[in-house]
Coordinates of C-alpha atoms in Angstrom, one line a residue:
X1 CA 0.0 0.0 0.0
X2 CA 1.3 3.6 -0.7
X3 CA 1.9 5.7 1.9
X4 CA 0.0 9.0 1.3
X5 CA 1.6 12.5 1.3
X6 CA 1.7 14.7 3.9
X7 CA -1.1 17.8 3.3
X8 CA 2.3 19.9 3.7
X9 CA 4.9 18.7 1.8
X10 CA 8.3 20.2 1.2
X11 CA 8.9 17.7 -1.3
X12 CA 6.0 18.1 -3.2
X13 CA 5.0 21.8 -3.0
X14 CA 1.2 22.3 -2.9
X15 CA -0.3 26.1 -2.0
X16 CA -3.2 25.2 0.4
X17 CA -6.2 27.5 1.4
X18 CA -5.0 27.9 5.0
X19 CA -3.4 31.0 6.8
X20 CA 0.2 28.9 7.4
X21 CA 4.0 29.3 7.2
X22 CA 4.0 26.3 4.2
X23 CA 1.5 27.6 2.2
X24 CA 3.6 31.2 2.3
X25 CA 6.2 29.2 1.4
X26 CA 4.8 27.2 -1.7
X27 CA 3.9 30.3 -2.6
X28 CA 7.0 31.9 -2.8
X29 CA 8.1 29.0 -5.1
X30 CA 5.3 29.3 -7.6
X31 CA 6.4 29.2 -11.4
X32 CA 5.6 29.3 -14.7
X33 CA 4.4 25.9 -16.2
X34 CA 7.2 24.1 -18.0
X35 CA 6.2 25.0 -21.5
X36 CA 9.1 22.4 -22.3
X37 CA 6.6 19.3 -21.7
X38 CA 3.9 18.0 -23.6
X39 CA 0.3 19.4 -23.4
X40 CA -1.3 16.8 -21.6
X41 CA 1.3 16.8 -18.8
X42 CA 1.3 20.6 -18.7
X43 CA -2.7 20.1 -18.3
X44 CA -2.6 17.7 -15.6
X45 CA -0.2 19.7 -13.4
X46 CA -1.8 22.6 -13.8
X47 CA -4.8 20.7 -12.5
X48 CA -3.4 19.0 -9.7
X49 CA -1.8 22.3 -8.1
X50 CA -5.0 24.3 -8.6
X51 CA -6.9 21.5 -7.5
X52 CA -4.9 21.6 -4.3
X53 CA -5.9 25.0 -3.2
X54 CA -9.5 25.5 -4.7
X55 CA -11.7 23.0 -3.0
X56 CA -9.7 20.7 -1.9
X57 CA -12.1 19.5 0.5
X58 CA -14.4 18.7 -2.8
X59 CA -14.5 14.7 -4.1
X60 CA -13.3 15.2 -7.7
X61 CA -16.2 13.8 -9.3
X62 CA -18.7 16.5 -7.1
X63 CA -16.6 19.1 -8.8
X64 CA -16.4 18.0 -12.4
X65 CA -20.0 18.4 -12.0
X66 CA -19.9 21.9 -10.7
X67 CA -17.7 22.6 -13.3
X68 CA -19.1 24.3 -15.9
X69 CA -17.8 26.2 -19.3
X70 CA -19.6 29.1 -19.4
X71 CA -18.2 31.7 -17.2
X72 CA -19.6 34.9 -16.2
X73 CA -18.0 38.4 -17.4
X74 CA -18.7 41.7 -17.6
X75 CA -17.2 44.4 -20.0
X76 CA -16.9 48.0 -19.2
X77 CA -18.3 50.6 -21.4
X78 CA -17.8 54.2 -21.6
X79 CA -20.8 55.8 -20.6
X80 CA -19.8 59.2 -22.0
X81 CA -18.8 57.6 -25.8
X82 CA -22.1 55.9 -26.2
X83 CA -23.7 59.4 -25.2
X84 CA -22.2 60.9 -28.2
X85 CA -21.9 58.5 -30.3
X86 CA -24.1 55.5 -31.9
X87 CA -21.5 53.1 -33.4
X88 CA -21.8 54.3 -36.9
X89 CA -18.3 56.7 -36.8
X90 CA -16.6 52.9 -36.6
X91 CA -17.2 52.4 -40.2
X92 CA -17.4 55.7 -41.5
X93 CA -14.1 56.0 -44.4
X94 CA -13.7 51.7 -44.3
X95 CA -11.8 51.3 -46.9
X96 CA -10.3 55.0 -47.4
X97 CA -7.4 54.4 -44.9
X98 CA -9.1 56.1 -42.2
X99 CA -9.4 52.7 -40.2
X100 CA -5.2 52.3 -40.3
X101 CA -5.2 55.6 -38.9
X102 CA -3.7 55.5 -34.7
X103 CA -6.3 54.1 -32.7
X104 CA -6.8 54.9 -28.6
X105 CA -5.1 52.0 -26.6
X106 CA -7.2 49.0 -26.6
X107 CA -8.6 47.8 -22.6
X108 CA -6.4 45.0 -21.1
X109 CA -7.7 41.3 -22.0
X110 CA -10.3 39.8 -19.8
X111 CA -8.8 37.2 -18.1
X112 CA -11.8 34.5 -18.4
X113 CA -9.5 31.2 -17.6
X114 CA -8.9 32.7 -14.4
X115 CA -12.3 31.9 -13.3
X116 CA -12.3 28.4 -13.6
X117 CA -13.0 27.6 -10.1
X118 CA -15.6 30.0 -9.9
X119 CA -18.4 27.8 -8.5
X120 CA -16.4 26.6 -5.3
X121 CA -16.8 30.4 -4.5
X122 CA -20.3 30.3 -3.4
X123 CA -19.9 27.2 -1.4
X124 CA -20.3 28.4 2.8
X125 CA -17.1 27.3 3.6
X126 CA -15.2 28.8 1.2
X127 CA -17.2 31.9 1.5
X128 CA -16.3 31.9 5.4
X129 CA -12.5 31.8 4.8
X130 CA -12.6 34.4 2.0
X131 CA -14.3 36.7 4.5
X132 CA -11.3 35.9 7.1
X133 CA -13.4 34.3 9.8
X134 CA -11.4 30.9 9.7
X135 CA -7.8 30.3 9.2
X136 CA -8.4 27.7 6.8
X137 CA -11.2 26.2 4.7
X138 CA -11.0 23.1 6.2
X139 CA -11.8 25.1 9.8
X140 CA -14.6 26.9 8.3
X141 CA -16.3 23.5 7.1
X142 CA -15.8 22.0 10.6
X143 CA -17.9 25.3 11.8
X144 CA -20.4 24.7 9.4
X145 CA -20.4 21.2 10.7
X146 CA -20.7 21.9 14.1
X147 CA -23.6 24.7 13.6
X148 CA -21.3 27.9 14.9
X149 CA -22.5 29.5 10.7
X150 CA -25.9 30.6 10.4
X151 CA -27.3 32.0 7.1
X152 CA -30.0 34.9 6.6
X153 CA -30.6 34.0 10.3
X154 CA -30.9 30.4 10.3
X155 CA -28.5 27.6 11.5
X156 CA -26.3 25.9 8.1
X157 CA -24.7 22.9 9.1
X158 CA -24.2 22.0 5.3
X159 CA -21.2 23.4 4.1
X160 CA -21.2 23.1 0.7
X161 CA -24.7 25.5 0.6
X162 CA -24.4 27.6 -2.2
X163 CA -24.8 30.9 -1.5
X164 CA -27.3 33.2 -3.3
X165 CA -26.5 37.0 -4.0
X166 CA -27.5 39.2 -0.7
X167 CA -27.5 35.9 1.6
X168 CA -26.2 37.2 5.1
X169 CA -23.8 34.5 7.1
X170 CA -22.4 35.1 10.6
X171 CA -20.3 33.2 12.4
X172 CA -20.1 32.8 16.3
X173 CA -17.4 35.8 17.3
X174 CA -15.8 33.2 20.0
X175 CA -15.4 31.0 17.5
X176 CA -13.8 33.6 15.0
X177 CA -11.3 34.5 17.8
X178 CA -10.0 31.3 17.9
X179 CA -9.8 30.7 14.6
X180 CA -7.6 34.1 14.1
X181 CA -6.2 34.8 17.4
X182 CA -2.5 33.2 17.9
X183 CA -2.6 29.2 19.4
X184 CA -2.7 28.8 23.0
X185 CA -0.2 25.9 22.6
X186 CA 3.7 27.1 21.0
X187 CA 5.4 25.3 19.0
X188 CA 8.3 23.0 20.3
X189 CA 10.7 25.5 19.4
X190 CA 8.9 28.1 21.9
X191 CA 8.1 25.3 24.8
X192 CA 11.6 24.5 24.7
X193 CA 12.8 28.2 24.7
X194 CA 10.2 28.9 27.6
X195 CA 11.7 26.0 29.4
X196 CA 15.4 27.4 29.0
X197 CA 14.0 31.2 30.3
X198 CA 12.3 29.4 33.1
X199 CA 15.4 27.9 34.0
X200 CA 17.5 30.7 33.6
X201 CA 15.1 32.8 36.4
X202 CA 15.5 30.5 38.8
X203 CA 19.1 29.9 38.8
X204 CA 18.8 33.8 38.6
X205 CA 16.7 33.8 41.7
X206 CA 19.3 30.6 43.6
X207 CA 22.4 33.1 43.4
X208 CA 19.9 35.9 44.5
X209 CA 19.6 34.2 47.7
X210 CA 15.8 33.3 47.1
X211 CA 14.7 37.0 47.3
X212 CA 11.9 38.2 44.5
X213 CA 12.5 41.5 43.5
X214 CA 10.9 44.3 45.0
X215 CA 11.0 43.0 48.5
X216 CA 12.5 46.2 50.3
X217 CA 10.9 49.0 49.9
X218 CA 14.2 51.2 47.9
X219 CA 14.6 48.0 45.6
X220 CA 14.3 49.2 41.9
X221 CA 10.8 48.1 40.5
X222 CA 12.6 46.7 37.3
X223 CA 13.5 43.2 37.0
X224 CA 17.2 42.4 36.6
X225 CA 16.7 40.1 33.4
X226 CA 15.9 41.6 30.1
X227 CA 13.1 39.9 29.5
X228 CA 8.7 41.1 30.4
X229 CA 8.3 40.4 34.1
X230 CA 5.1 37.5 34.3
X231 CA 1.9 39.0 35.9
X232 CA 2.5 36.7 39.3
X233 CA 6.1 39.2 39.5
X234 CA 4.0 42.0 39.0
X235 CA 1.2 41.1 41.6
X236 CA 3.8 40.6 44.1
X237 CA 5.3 44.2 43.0
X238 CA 2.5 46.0 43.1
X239 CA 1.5 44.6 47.1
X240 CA 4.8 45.3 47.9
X241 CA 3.8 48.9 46.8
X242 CA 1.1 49.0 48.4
X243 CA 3.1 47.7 52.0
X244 CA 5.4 50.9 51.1
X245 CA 2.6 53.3 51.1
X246 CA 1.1 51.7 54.4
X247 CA 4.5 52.1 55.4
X248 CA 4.4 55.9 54.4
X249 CA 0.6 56.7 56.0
X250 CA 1.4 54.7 59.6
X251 CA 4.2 57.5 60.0
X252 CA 3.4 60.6 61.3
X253 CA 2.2 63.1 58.1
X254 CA -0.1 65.7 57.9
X255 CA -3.9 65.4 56.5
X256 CA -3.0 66.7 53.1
X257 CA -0.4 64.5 52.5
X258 CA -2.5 61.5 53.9
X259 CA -5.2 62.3 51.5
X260 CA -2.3 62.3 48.5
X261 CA -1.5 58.8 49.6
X262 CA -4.4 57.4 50.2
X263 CA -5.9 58.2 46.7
X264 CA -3.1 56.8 45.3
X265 CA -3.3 53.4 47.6
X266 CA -7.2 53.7 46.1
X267 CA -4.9 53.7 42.6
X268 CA -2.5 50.5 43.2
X269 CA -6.1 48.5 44.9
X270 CA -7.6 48.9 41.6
X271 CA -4.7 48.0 39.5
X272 CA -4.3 45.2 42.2
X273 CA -7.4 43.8 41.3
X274 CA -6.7 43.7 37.6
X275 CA -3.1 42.3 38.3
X276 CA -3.4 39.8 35.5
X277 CA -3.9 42.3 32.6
X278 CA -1.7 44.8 34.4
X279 CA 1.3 45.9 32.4
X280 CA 5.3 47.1 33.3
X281 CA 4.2 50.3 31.6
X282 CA 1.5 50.8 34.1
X283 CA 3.3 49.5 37.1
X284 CA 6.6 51.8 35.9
X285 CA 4.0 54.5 36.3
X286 CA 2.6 54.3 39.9
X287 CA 6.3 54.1 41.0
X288 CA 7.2 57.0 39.1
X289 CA 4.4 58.4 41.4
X290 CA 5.4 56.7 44.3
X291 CA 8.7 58.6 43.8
X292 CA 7.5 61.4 43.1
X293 CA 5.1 61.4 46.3
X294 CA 7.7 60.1 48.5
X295 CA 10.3 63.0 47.1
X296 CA 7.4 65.7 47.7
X297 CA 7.0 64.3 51.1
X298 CA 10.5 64.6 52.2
X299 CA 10.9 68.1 51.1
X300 CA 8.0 69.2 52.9
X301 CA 8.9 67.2 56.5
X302 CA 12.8 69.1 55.8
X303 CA 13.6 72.0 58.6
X304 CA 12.9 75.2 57.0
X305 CA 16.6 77.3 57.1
X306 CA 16.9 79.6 60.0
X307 CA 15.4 83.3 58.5
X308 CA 14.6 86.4 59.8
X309 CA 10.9 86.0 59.7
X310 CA 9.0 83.3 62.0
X311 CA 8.2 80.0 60.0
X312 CA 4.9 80.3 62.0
X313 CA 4.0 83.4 60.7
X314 CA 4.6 81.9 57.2
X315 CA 2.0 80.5 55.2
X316 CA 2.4 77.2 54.3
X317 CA 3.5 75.9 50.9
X318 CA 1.2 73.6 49.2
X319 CA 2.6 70.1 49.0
X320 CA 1.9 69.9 45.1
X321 CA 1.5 73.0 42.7
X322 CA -1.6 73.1 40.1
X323 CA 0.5 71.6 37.3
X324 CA 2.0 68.7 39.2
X325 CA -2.2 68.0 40.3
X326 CA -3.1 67.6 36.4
X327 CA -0.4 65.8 35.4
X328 CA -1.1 63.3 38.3
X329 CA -5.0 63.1 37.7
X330 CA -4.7 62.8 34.0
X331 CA -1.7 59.9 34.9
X332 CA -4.5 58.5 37.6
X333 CA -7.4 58.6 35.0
X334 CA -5.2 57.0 32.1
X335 CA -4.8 54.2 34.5
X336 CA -8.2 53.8 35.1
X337 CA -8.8 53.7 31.6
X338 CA -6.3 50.8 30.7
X339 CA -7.5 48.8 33.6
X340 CA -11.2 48.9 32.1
X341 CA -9.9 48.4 28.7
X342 CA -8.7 45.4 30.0
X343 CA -10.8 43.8 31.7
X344 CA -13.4 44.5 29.1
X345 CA -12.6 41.9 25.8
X346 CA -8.7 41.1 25.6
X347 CA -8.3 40.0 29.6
X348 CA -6.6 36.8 30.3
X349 CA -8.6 33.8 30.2
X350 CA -7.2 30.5 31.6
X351 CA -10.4 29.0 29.9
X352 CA -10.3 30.3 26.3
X353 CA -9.0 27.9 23.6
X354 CA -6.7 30.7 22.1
X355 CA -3.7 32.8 23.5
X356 CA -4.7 35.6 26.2
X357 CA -4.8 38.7 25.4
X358 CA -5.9 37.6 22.0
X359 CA -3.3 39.0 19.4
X360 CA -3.9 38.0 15.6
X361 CA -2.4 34.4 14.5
X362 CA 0.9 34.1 13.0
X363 CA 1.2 34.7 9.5
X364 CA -2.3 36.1 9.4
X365 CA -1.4 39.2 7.4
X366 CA 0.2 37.5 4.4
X367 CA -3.8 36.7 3.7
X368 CA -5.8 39.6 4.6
X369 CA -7.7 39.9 1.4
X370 CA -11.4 39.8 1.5
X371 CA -12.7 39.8 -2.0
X372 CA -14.8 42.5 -4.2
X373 CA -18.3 39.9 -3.8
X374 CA -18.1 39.9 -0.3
X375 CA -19.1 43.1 2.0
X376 CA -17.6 41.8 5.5
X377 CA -18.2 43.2 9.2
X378 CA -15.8 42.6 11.3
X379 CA -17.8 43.9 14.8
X380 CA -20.2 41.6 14.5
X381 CA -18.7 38.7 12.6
X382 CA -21.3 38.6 9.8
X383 CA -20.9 39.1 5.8
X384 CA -22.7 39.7 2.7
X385 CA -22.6 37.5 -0.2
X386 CA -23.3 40.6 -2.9
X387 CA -23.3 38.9 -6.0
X388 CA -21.0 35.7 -8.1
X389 CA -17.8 36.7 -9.0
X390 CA -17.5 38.1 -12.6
X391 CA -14.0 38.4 -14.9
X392 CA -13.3 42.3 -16.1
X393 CA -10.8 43.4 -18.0
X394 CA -7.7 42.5 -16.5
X395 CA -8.6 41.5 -13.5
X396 CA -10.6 37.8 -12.5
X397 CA -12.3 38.0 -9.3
X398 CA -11.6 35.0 -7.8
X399 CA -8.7 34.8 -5.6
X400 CA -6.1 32.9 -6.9
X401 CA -2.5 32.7 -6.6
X402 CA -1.4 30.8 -9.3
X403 CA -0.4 32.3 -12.9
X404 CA -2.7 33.3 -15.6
X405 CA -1.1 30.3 -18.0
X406 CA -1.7 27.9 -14.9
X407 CA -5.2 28.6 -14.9
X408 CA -6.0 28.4 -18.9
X409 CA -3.9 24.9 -18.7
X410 CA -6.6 23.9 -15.9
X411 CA -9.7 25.2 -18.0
X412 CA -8.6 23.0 -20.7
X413 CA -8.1 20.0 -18.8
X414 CA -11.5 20.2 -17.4
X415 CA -12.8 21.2 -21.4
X416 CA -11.9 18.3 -22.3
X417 CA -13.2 16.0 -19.8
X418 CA -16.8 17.3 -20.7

């Protein structure tokens, strides 16, 4: 029995319809069809490599039924010529020389072979991954399968429905999210890397005497290692913080400066409670504050220098001037506003299937193309099919990466077969 070929072979370059690093890659190898070989091979290569990218997931005998010779087209006409004109100027002087007189640059050719494939377009699945809501076709038939797509409304577990123009389908957004959003589980490559860092922090932490940073109170709030600090590190930072400004309020200050402190305890609690979405931006903030308090503080509790006047008969300086208050609210309320944003969509979630915060999958942007027949919305997760997918003048509608020759060469070996 032969063994059968991996779906990603390096051997055997085939461009698949999935969002991957070996479909960019085939891609990158694409050529020209060897002209050097004789039509029938040329035609069955050129069908097997376009084969292996539009519907795949299609039994070849379901799409040599699909497949059909007539393809749709439209042709562009100038709207102001016809206005002016009624088509009998093009045969006014035949024969006089005036039609080998220098004629206006002819339109680009209409690239009709292109369109082959044409039918698999309005197929649910396909129409799912066009409109970016799965990371490969073969995901967006397994949502169809599972009944996460509903069309104009309605639940479609059938994924090779055939879409009519100005049929809605929408997808479930969770579902979206973990079809773009990056893998919860790395690569071996990144577990082993993670491993290596993990070891490196605690040998890091052995020769450190067993001490996490951020214990004292005058410890600097950055780590010692290079590397983004985990969100347990910055919990533990942020209470040691807030031990500090106990620390700060149990000593004996004045009711102005308690109030300072306290509103910014009320500051670290909140940020506390958010500690796994908090960020070393925001936490290199509050101890910039923290500082900044604590140096304020100090210059106030300092003996005045020995004047002529009394220092009771002076009026006391404020402990913060008006500037230093904005900057410090708009610092306090830009805090507040990260912490909601937050905690409001992209939180960590031990229980989502994807990578928390969600950030969009790897090699995503090569793909980002949504085509002209589809009018997508990205809020809610639901798209339009406008219309079927027509050939213009230089350009044929459905996506395609292969070359123009690749595609005729596949029309004809399908011609044929009728």
């Amino acid at each position: 029995m032969r063994k059968k070929p991996r779906f990603h072979s390096l051997k055997k370059l085939k461009v698949r319809q999935d969002m991957s690093r070996w479909t960019l890659y085939s891609i990158a190898q694409l050529k020209r069809p060897d002209l050097g070989r004789t039509f029938f091979q040329q035609k069955w290569t050129a069908k097997a490599d376009t084969r292996a990218y539009h519907g795949e997931q299609i039994r070849e005998k379901k799409w040599a039924r699909q497949f059909k010779r007539s393809i749709p087209a439209v042709v562009s006409m100038d709207h102001k010529y016809l206005a002016r004109h009624d088509g009998s100027e093009q045969a006014a002087g035949r024969g006089a020389g005036a039609d080998a007189q220098e004629r206006a640059r002819t339109p680009p050719m209409t690239p009709y072979m292109q369109m082959t494939y044409y039918p698999t377009e309005r197929r649910l699945d396909t129409a799912v991954f066009r409109a970016l809501f799965a990371s490969s076709v073969r995901q967006a038939r397994q949502f169809c399968v599972h009944g996460l797509v509903k069309v104009n409304g309605k639940k479609m577990p059938y994924p090779g429905y055939l879409l009519n123009p100005g049929d809605m389908f929408q997808v479930e957004p969770s579902s979206v999210m973990f079809a773009t959003g990056a893998p919860k589980e790395r690569s071996s490559t990144a577990r082993r890397v993670a491993k290596e860092r993990a070891a490196q922090r605690a040998e890091q932490r052995e020769a450190s005497g067993g001490q996490t940073p951020r214990q004292h109170p005058e410890a600097p709030l950055a780590p010692a290692r290079g590397d983004e600090p985990s969100p347990a590190e910055l919990k533990r930072q942020l209470q040691s913080m807030m031990d500090s400004v106990d620390g700060v309020l149990a000593e004996d200050v004045g009711a102005k400066d308690k109030q300072k402190f306290r509103a910014f305890r009320q500051t670290i609690k909140s940020a506390l409670a958010l500690w796994r979405s908090a960020s070393p931006e925001s936490l290199s903030t509050l101890d910039a504050q923290f500082d900044f308090l604590k140096t304020q503080l100090a210059g106030r509790s300092a003996p005045a220098p020995s004047t002529h006047t009394s220092s009771a008969t002076e009026a006391p300086t404020p402990l913060f001037s008006a500037d230093d208050e904005r900057k410090m609210r708009r610092a306090f309320d830009k805090l507040r506003l990260e912490a909601e944003h937050a905690s409001a969509w992209n939180s960590r979630n031990a229980a989502a299937p994807y990578a928390t915060p969600w950030r969009p999958r790897d090699y995503m942007s090569a793909f980002a193309f949504i085509p002209r027949y589809l009018e997508v919305n990205q809020n809610v997760c639901a798209a339009v099919y406008l219309r079927h997918p027509v050939a213009r003048p230089g350009l044929a509608e459905v996506p395609t990466p292969f070359h123009i020759e690749t595609g005729q060469l596949a029309f004809n070996w399908y011609l044929r077969r009728r």
